[in-house]
Short mmCIF file of C-alpha atoms and ligand atoms in Angstrom, two decimals:
data_model
loop_
_atom_site.label_atom_id
_atom_site.label_comp_id
_atom_site.label_asym_id
_atom_site.label_seq_id
_atom_site.Cartn_x
_atom_site.Cartn_y
_atom_site.Cartn_z
CA MET A 19 0.00 0.00 0.00
CA GLY A 20 1.03 3.54 -0.55
CA LEU A 21 3.56 3.29 -3.35
CA SER A 22 2.14 5.16 -6.28
CA LYS A 23 3.58 6.19 -9.59
CA THR A 24 0.79 8.69 -10.17
CA ILE A 25 1.11 12.29 -9.18
CA TRP A 26 -1.77 13.27 -6.94
CA THR A 27 -3.22 16.75 -6.52
CA ASN A 28 -2.63 16.89 -2.79
CA PRO A 29 -2.47 14.62 0.26
CA THR A 30 -6.23 14.84 0.80
CA GLU A 31 -6.97 13.32 -2.60
CA PHE A 32 -4.54 10.44 -2.04
CA LEU A 33 -5.73 9.66 1.50
CA ARG A 34 -9.42 9.70 0.54
CA ASN A 35 -8.84 7.40 -2.43
CA GLN A 36 -6.20 5.02 -1.08
CA GLN A 37 -7.12 4.71 2.63
CA PRO A 38 -3.47 3.81 3.46
CA GLU A 39 -2.90 1.71 6.55
CA ASN A 40 0.78 2.68 6.80
CA PRO A 41 2.01 6.23 7.33
CA VAL A 42 2.61 8.13 4.09
CA LEU A 43 5.28 10.62 3.13
CA PHE A 44 4.12 13.23 0.63
CA PHE A 45 6.63 15.01 -1.58
CA ALA A 46 5.99 18.19 -3.58
CA PRO A 47 8.83 18.59 -6.13
CA GLN A 48 7.70 22.13 -6.91
CA ALA A 49 8.18 23.08 -3.27
CA VAL A 50 11.79 21.89 -3.09
CA GLN A 51 12.61 23.60 -6.38
CA ALA A 52 11.04 26.87 -5.22
CA THR A 53 13.05 26.80 -1.99
CA ALA A 54 16.24 26.01 -3.91
CA ARG A 55 15.66 29.06 -6.13
CA ARG A 56 15.06 31.19 -3.02
CA PHE A 57 18.50 30.18 -1.71
CA LEU A 58 20.18 30.57 -5.12
CA ASP A 59 18.65 34.04 -5.58
CA GLY A 60 19.19 35.28 -2.04
CA PHE A 61 22.33 33.71 -0.61
CA PRO A 62 25.46 35.76 -1.42
CA GLY A 63 27.64 32.79 -2.40
CA LEU A 64 27.63 29.08 -3.29
CA VAL A 65 24.66 27.01 -2.09
CA THR A 66 25.42 23.37 -1.30
CA TYR A 67 22.95 20.78 0.02
CA ALA A 68 23.64 18.78 3.20
CA VAL A 69 22.68 15.36 1.86
CA LYS A 70 22.27 13.72 5.25
CA SER A 71 19.08 15.66 6.00
CA ASN A 72 17.25 13.77 3.24
CA PRO A 73 19.24 11.66 0.75
CA GLY A 74 16.16 10.76 -1.30
CA GLU A 75 17.03 10.59 -4.98
CA GLU A 76 13.94 12.62 -5.86
CA VAL A 77 15.24 15.41 -3.61
CA VAL A 78 18.73 15.44 -5.13
CA GLU A 79 17.34 15.31 -8.69
CA ASN A 80 15.00 18.24 -8.09
CA LEU A 81 17.73 20.28 -6.42
CA VAL A 82 19.99 19.67 -9.41
CA ALA A 83 17.15 20.63 -11.76
CA ALA A 84 16.73 23.88 -9.84
CA GLY A 85 20.44 24.69 -10.16
CA ILE A 86 22.14 23.38 -7.00
CA ARG A 87 25.72 22.43 -7.92
CA GLY A 88 27.35 21.54 -4.61
CA PHE A 89 26.72 18.90 -1.97
CA ASP A 90 27.91 18.40 1.59
CA CYS A 91 28.46 14.68 2.10
CA ALA A 92 29.09 12.86 5.37
CA SER A 93 29.88 9.33 4.17
CA ALA A 94 30.98 7.12 1.28
CA PHE A 95 27.33 6.27 0.60
CA GLU A 96 26.46 9.95 0.12
CA ILE A 97 29.52 10.56 -2.05
CA ASP A 98 28.44 7.68 -4.34
CA LEU A 99 24.89 9.00 -4.47
CA ILE A 100 26.01 12.44 -5.62
CA ARG A 101 28.62 11.15 -8.07
CA ARG A 102 25.85 9.06 -9.66
CA LEU A 103 23.12 11.73 -9.77
CA ALA A 104 25.25 14.86 -10.22
CA PRO A 105 28.63 13.74 -11.61
CA GLU A 106 29.97 17.28 -12.08
CA ALA A 107 28.87 18.66 -8.73
CA ALA A 108 31.32 19.86 -6.07
CA ILE A 109 31.43 17.53 -3.08
CA HIS A 110 32.37 18.91 0.32
CA TYR A 111 33.30 16.11 2.71
CA HIS A 112 32.39 17.92 5.91
CA ASN A 113 32.22 15.16 8.45
CA PRO A 114 35.39 16.15 10.36
CA VAL A 115 36.31 12.63 11.53
CA ARG A 116 36.99 10.01 8.85
CA SER A 117 38.70 6.64 8.80
CA ARG A 118 41.73 6.22 6.55
CA ALA A 119 39.67 3.97 4.28
CA GLU A 120 37.06 6.72 3.93
CA ILE A 121 39.73 9.30 3.09
CA THR A 122 41.19 7.06 0.38
CA TYR A 123 37.72 6.42 -1.03
CA ALA A 124 36.93 10.13 -1.25
CA VAL A 125 40.30 11.05 -2.81
CA GLN A 126 39.63 8.46 -5.54
CA ARG A 127 36.25 10.10 -6.20
CA ASN A 128 37.76 13.53 -6.71
CA VAL A 129 36.61 15.14 -3.46
CA LYS A 130 38.41 18.49 -3.25
CA SER A 131 37.02 20.05 -0.10
CA TRP A 132 37.35 18.76 3.45
CA SER A 133 36.70 20.06 6.94
CA VAL A 134 38.70 19.43 10.09
CA ASP A 135 38.49 20.32 13.78
CA SER A 136 41.45 18.58 15.40
CA ALA A 137 45.20 18.22 14.93
CA SER A 138 45.04 14.42 14.72
CA GLU A 139 42.48 14.42 11.89
CA LEU A 140 44.37 17.19 10.07
CA ALA A 141 47.55 15.10 10.24
CA LYS A 142 45.70 12.25 8.49
CA LEU A 143 44.51 14.57 5.72
CA ILE A 144 47.95 16.08 5.19
CA GLU A 145 49.41 12.60 4.94
CA MET A 146 46.79 11.17 2.58
CA VAL A 147 45.27 13.98 0.47
CA PRO A 148 47.23 15.65 -2.37
CA ALA A 149 47.34 19.34 -1.45
CA ALA A 150 47.25 20.88 -4.94
CA GLY A 151 43.94 22.65 -5.52
CA CYS A 152 42.45 21.04 -2.43
CA GLU A 153 40.63 22.99 0.25
CA ILE A 154 40.64 22.27 3.97
CA SER A 155 38.16 24.23 6.08
CA VAL A 156 38.82 24.55 9.79
CA ARG A 157 35.63 24.06 11.74
CA PHE A 158 35.25 26.03 14.95
CA LYS A 159 32.49 26.43 17.51
CA LEU A 160 31.08 29.12 19.74
CA PRO A 161 28.82 28.80 22.73
CA VAL A 162 25.90 30.46 20.90
CA GLY A 163 22.20 30.06 21.59
CA GLY A 164 19.40 30.39 19.05
CA ALA A 165 19.44 26.89 17.60
CA ALA A 166 17.06 24.07 18.41
CA TYR A 167 19.95 21.64 18.76
CA ASN A 168 23.56 22.39 19.66
CA PHE A 169 25.99 20.95 17.11
CA GLY A 170 28.98 22.40 18.99
CA ALA A 171 28.60 19.65 21.56
CA LYS A 172 30.25 17.23 19.14
CA PHE A 173 32.25 19.05 16.49
CA GLY A 174 34.16 22.31 16.27
CA ALA A 175 37.52 23.56 17.55
CA THR A 176 37.97 26.32 20.10
CA GLU A 177 39.43 29.60 18.86
CA GLU A 178 42.91 28.68 20.09
CA VAL A 179 42.93 25.30 18.35
CA ALA A 180 41.33 26.72 15.18
CA VAL A 181 44.12 29.33 14.86
CA GLU A 182 46.78 26.61 15.02
CA LEU A 183 44.92 24.34 12.57
CA LEU A 184 44.49 27.18 10.07
CA LYS A 185 48.21 27.99 10.17
CA THR A 186 49.03 24.31 9.60
CA VAL A 187 46.57 24.01 6.69
CA ALA A 188 48.12 27.02 4.94
CA ALA A 189 51.69 25.88 5.62
CA ALA A 190 50.92 22.43 4.15
CA GLY A 191 49.88 24.04 0.86
CA PHE A 192 46.11 23.46 1.02
CA VAL A 193 43.58 26.17 0.21
CA PRO A 194 42.77 27.52 3.70
CA SER A 195 39.11 28.11 4.61
CA ILE A 196 36.94 28.28 7.69
CA THR A 197 33.59 26.67 8.44
CA PHE A 198 31.09 26.44 11.27
CA HIS A 199 27.58 25.13 11.91
CA PRO A 200 25.43 27.36 14.11
CA GLY A 201 23.07 24.50 15.09
CA THR A 202 19.97 23.23 13.36
CA GLN A 203 16.63 25.10 12.98
CA CYS A 204 18.27 28.39 13.87
CA THR A 205 15.82 31.29 13.57
CA ASP A 206 18.01 34.14 14.84
CA PRO A 207 20.22 35.76 12.14
CA GLU A 208 22.61 36.92 14.87
CA ALA A 209 23.74 33.30 15.39
CA TRP A 210 25.47 33.60 11.99
CA GLY A 211 26.59 37.15 12.78
CA SER A 212 28.55 36.17 15.87
CA TYR A 213 30.10 33.15 14.14
CA ILE A 214 31.25 35.22 11.17
CA ARG A 215 32.85 37.85 13.42
CA GLU A 216 34.71 35.09 15.27
CA ALA A 217 35.84 33.52 11.98
CA ALA A 218 37.47 36.85 11.10
CA VAL A 219 39.24 36.92 14.47
CA ILE A 220 40.59 33.40 13.89
CA ALA A 221 41.86 34.26 10.40
CA ARG A 222 43.52 37.44 11.71
CA LYS A 223 45.17 35.67 14.67
CA ALA A 224 46.46 32.94 12.35
CA GLY A 225 47.73 35.53 9.87
CA VAL A 226 46.00 33.59 7.07
CA LYS A 227 43.84 35.09 4.33
CA ILE A 228 41.08 32.54 3.91
CA ALA A 229 39.68 31.64 0.48
CA ARG A 230 36.16 30.73 1.59
CA LEU A 231 33.94 30.94 4.62
CA ASN A 232 31.30 28.20 4.85
CA VAL A 233 28.48 29.42 7.10
CA GLY A 234 27.07 25.93 7.57
CA GLY A 235 23.48 24.82 7.67
CA GLY A 236 20.98 25.61 10.37
CA PHE A 237 18.57 27.54 8.14
CA PRO A 238 15.10 26.96 9.55
CA ASN A 239 12.05 25.45 7.93
CA HIS A 240 8.44 26.21 8.79
CA ARG A 241 7.72 24.21 11.95
CA SER A 242 5.64 26.57 14.08
CA LEU A 243 2.32 28.03 12.96
CA GLY A 244 3.17 31.54 14.13
CA ILE A 245 6.80 31.73 12.98
CA MET A 246 7.54 31.95 9.25
CA PRO A 247 11.26 31.44 8.70
CA ASP A 248 12.80 34.64 7.33
CA LEU A 249 15.62 33.32 5.15
CA GLU A 250 16.20 36.68 3.49
CA ALA A 251 16.88 38.33 6.86
CA ILE A 252 19.50 35.67 7.54
CA PHE A 253 21.09 36.14 4.08
CA THR A 254 21.23 39.92 4.64
CA THR A 255 22.92 39.56 8.03
CA ILE A 256 25.46 37.08 6.65
CA ASN A 257 26.32 39.39 3.75
CA ARG A 258 26.63 42.51 5.92
CA VAL A 259 28.67 40.93 8.72
CA ALA A 260 31.03 39.22 6.25
CA SER A 261 31.90 42.60 4.74
CA GLU A 262 32.14 44.37 8.10
CA SER A 263 34.37 41.72 9.68
CA PHE A 264 36.70 40.83 6.82
CA GLY A 265 36.83 44.12 4.89
CA ALA A 266 39.17 43.82 1.90
CA ASP A 267 39.95 40.21 2.86
CA ARG A 268 36.32 39.13 2.54
CA PRO A 269 36.30 35.43 1.53
CA ALA A 270 33.86 33.83 -0.90
CA LEU A 271 30.85 32.52 1.00
CA VAL A 272 29.36 29.03 0.98
CA CYS A 273 26.33 27.65 2.82
CA GLU A 274 25.25 24.04 3.32
CA PRO A 275 21.57 23.94 4.31
CA GLY A 276 19.87 20.59 4.81
CA ARG A 277 16.59 21.24 6.56
CA GLY A 278 16.22 24.71 5.05
CA LEU A 279 16.15 23.23 1.54
CA CYS A 280 14.16 20.02 1.94
CA GLY A 281 12.06 20.49 5.10
CA ASP A 282 9.00 22.17 3.67
CA ALA A 283 8.74 19.97 0.58
CA PHE A 284 7.32 17.03 2.53
CA ALA A 285 4.39 16.19 4.80
CA VAL A 286 3.67 13.00 6.73
CA ALA A 287 0.19 11.56 7.26
CA ALA A 288 -0.16 9.17 10.17
CA ARG A 289 -3.40 7.31 10.87
CA VAL A 290 -5.24 7.13 14.17
CA LYS A 291 -5.28 3.48 15.31
CA GLY A 292 -7.01 4.10 18.56
CA TYR A 293 -8.43 6.97 20.62
CA ARG A 294 -8.87 6.33 24.33
CA ASP A 295 -10.59 8.31 27.07
CA GLY A 296 -10.72 11.52 25.02
CA VAL A 297 -7.04 12.15 25.66
CA HIS A 298 -4.83 9.30 24.39
CA VAL A 299 -4.25 9.10 20.64
CA PHE A 300 -2.40 6.11 19.15
CA LEU A 301 -0.87 6.75 15.72
CA ASN A 302 0.73 4.37 13.22
CA ASP A 303 3.90 6.50 13.21
CA GLY A 304 6.01 7.71 16.11
CA ILE A 305 9.48 8.53 17.37
CA TYR A 306 10.91 5.22 16.13
CA GLY A 307 9.47 6.10 12.73
CA SER A 308 9.51 9.31 10.75
CA LEU A 309 8.63 11.45 13.79
CA PHE A 310 11.94 10.71 15.54
CA GLU A 311 13.14 14.30 15.49
CA PHE A 312 10.20 15.53 17.59
CA SER A 313 11.87 13.87 20.55
CA GLN A 314 15.07 15.84 19.86
CA ILE A 315 13.98 19.35 18.95
CA GLY A 316 10.27 19.46 19.76
CA ILE A 317 7.08 18.96 17.86
CA ILE A 318 5.97 20.55 14.62
CA ASP A 319 2.70 22.32 15.38
CA ARG A 320 1.60 22.63 11.75
CA ILE A 321 -0.86 19.76 12.15
CA GLU A 322 -4.22 19.16 10.51
CA VAL A 323 -6.58 16.24 10.98
CA LEU A 324 -8.73 14.73 8.21
CA ASP A 325 -11.49 12.19 8.66
CA SER A 326 -11.27 9.06 6.52
CA GLN A 327 -13.21 10.82 3.73
CA GLY A 328 -10.73 13.71 3.66
CA HIS A 329 -12.84 16.31 5.48
CA LYS A 330 -10.96 18.54 7.87
CA ARG A 331 -11.79 18.07 11.54
CA THR A 332 -12.86 21.40 12.97
CA GLY A 333 -13.45 20.64 16.65
CA ALA A 334 -11.91 22.75 19.42
CA VAL A 335 -8.19 22.05 19.70
CA HIS A 336 -6.78 20.78 22.99
CA GLY A 337 -3.52 19.14 24.01
CA LYS A 338 -3.56 15.34 23.77
CA ILE A 339 -1.12 12.60 24.65
CA VAL A 340 0.05 10.97 21.44
CA PHE A 341 1.74 7.57 21.23
CA GLY A 342 3.41 5.83 18.30
CA PRO A 343 2.71 2.22 17.29
CA THR A 344 5.51 0.36 19.11
CA CYS A 345 5.17 -1.30 22.49
CA ASP A 346 7.82 0.98 24.01
CA SER A 347 6.59 3.64 26.42
CA VAL A 348 9.32 6.01 25.12
CA ASP A 349 7.34 6.03 21.85
CA ARG A 350 5.37 9.15 22.74
CA LEU A 351 5.47 12.56 21.07
CA PRO A 352 6.82 15.16 23.50
CA GLY A 353 4.42 17.32 25.50
CA ASP A 354 0.77 17.78 24.67
CA VAL A 355 -0.01 17.68 20.97
CA PRO A 356 -2.69 20.16 19.84
CA LEU A 357 -5.45 18.06 18.22
CA PRO A 358 -9.18 18.61 17.64
CA ASP A 359 -11.56 17.06 20.15
CA ASP A 360 -13.58 15.39 17.37
CA ILE A 361 -10.57 13.32 16.24
CA ALA A 362 -11.57 9.67 15.75
CA GLU A 363 -10.20 6.24 14.93
CA GLY A 364 -9.33 5.99 11.22
CA ASP A 365 -8.56 9.73 10.89
CA PHE A 366 -5.37 11.01 9.28
CA VAL A 367 -3.08 13.34 11.22
CA VAL A 368 -1.03 15.36 8.73
CA PHE A 369 2.24 16.97 9.84
CA GLN A 370 3.69 19.60 7.48
CA GLY A 371 7.39 20.49 7.21
CA MET A 372 8.58 16.87 7.48
CA GLY A 373 11.33 16.66 4.84
CA ALA A 374 14.41 16.75 7.03
CA TYR A 375 15.64 14.08 9.45
CA SER A 376 12.48 12.01 8.98
CA THR A 377 13.04 9.29 6.38
CA VAL A 378 16.66 8.94 7.41
CA THR A 379 16.00 8.26 11.06
CA ASN A 380 13.03 5.95 10.49
CA SER A 381 13.82 2.59 12.13
CA ARG A 382 11.90 -0.64 11.66
CA PHE A 383 11.56 -1.20 15.42
CA ASN A 384 8.70 -3.62 16.26
CA GLY A 385 8.16 -4.18 12.55
CA PHE A 386 6.66 -0.74 11.96
CA GLY A 387 8.11 2.07 9.85
CA ASP A 388 6.95 0.98 6.39
CA LEU A 389 6.42 4.46 4.94
CA GLY A 390 4.24 4.87 1.86
CA ARG A 391 5.46 7.42 -0.69
CA CYS A 392 3.41 9.78 -2.75
CA THR A 393 4.25 12.68 -5.06
CA VAL A 394 1.82 15.59 -5.01
CA LEU A 395 1.43 18.86 -6.87
CA SER A 396 0.77 20.69 -3.62
CA LEU A 397 0.98 19.87 0.07
CA LYS A 398 -1.98 22.09 0.90
CA LEU A 399 -4.86 19.94 2.21
C1 LIG B 407 23.94 18.42 9.43
C2 LIG B 407 24.86 19.37 8.80
C3 LIG B 407 24.37 20.37 7.96
C4 LIG B 407 22.91 20.61 7.72
O1 LIG B 407 22.28 21.10 8.85
P1 LIG B 407 20.79 21.67 8.77
O2 LIG B 407 20.51 22.13 10.14
O3 LIG B 407 19.92 20.55 8.32
O4 LIG B 407 20.80 22.78 7.78
C5 LIG B 407 25.29 21.20 7.34
N1 LIG B 407 26.62 21.05 7.54
C6 LIG B 407 27.12 20.10 8.34
C7 LIG B 407 28.59 19.99 8.51
C8 LIG B 407 26.27 19.24 9.01
O5 LIG B 407 26.77 18.30 9.81
#
């Protein structure tokens, strides 16, 4: 059930006609292409796509069709995917810890851009990667708020270490650059502002003129009803602060959005399996399925409920306790989920903004997780 070659008008039409028993992921190619053009028009530099957020081939193909020419890859699998679907594209291998086998693999596939955040990993790159025409970006971190999830907890050098790494990169004959990731679903443009100012300090202290500054991902998608992500405000801040901080030494800019590009091109419809006591809703998808990220960065509140005939439920909305299908009590969406009081067994709960970190983190725990796929012209119900 659920796999369909036909393009449907919208999720409502598919759900009413197909009555899927498994959760369904809806993809609107036009939406991902429109967002790609928004980045290409507005971002003052090269736009690359962080493949890990959604490595679906339909996503990559539509991004390429819209004009995206660079990809941030984290693994050999992603490098292969991009070499197959976009042979000429630039690949940035920006997972800063790699095995020697992975380094060899990427060198053989013409990867020319790497990131690093420690002396030991830089030593491996210097030993194994031919320097000519090859870029190494030093990744640093700041204790900045504003993101839904702090990436600095795992990767990123302190200022002191970054200065030393940058000197070493330049001395070894690589193209020296700097990169950072402000954290995912970052709605405050100042998160980028403070990182860019610090990047300029690092370059100055190292005495190295950097070729490029990669401002990472973190661009938000539309998760909250009341907050429309303002990408243009973020682009403007990045552009202004880059000029202010670097002056005549302003590097070329690169960004590597994942969520910001793919998030709003998908919706997920889960079905109500059971409704108990007017407060407990049991869905056929949960945090072991495509809703995993809710447990990490909070719930998407762009939710609508359709009855089995595709009519929108209009009852008063109150918080409900929502469980996924597995037998594990952890399999609960965080907090109270706003759902209409007239919700009933057999209804479809549609979550918008589900393109990033959904298909990729879907496990098959308890035998669930079989996601139907459907392409639609529009995600509007
Ligand atoms: C995950 C990741 C991204 C994408 O992050 P989003 O928040 O999805 O934009 C970009 N760059 C690197 C190095 C990453 O690890």
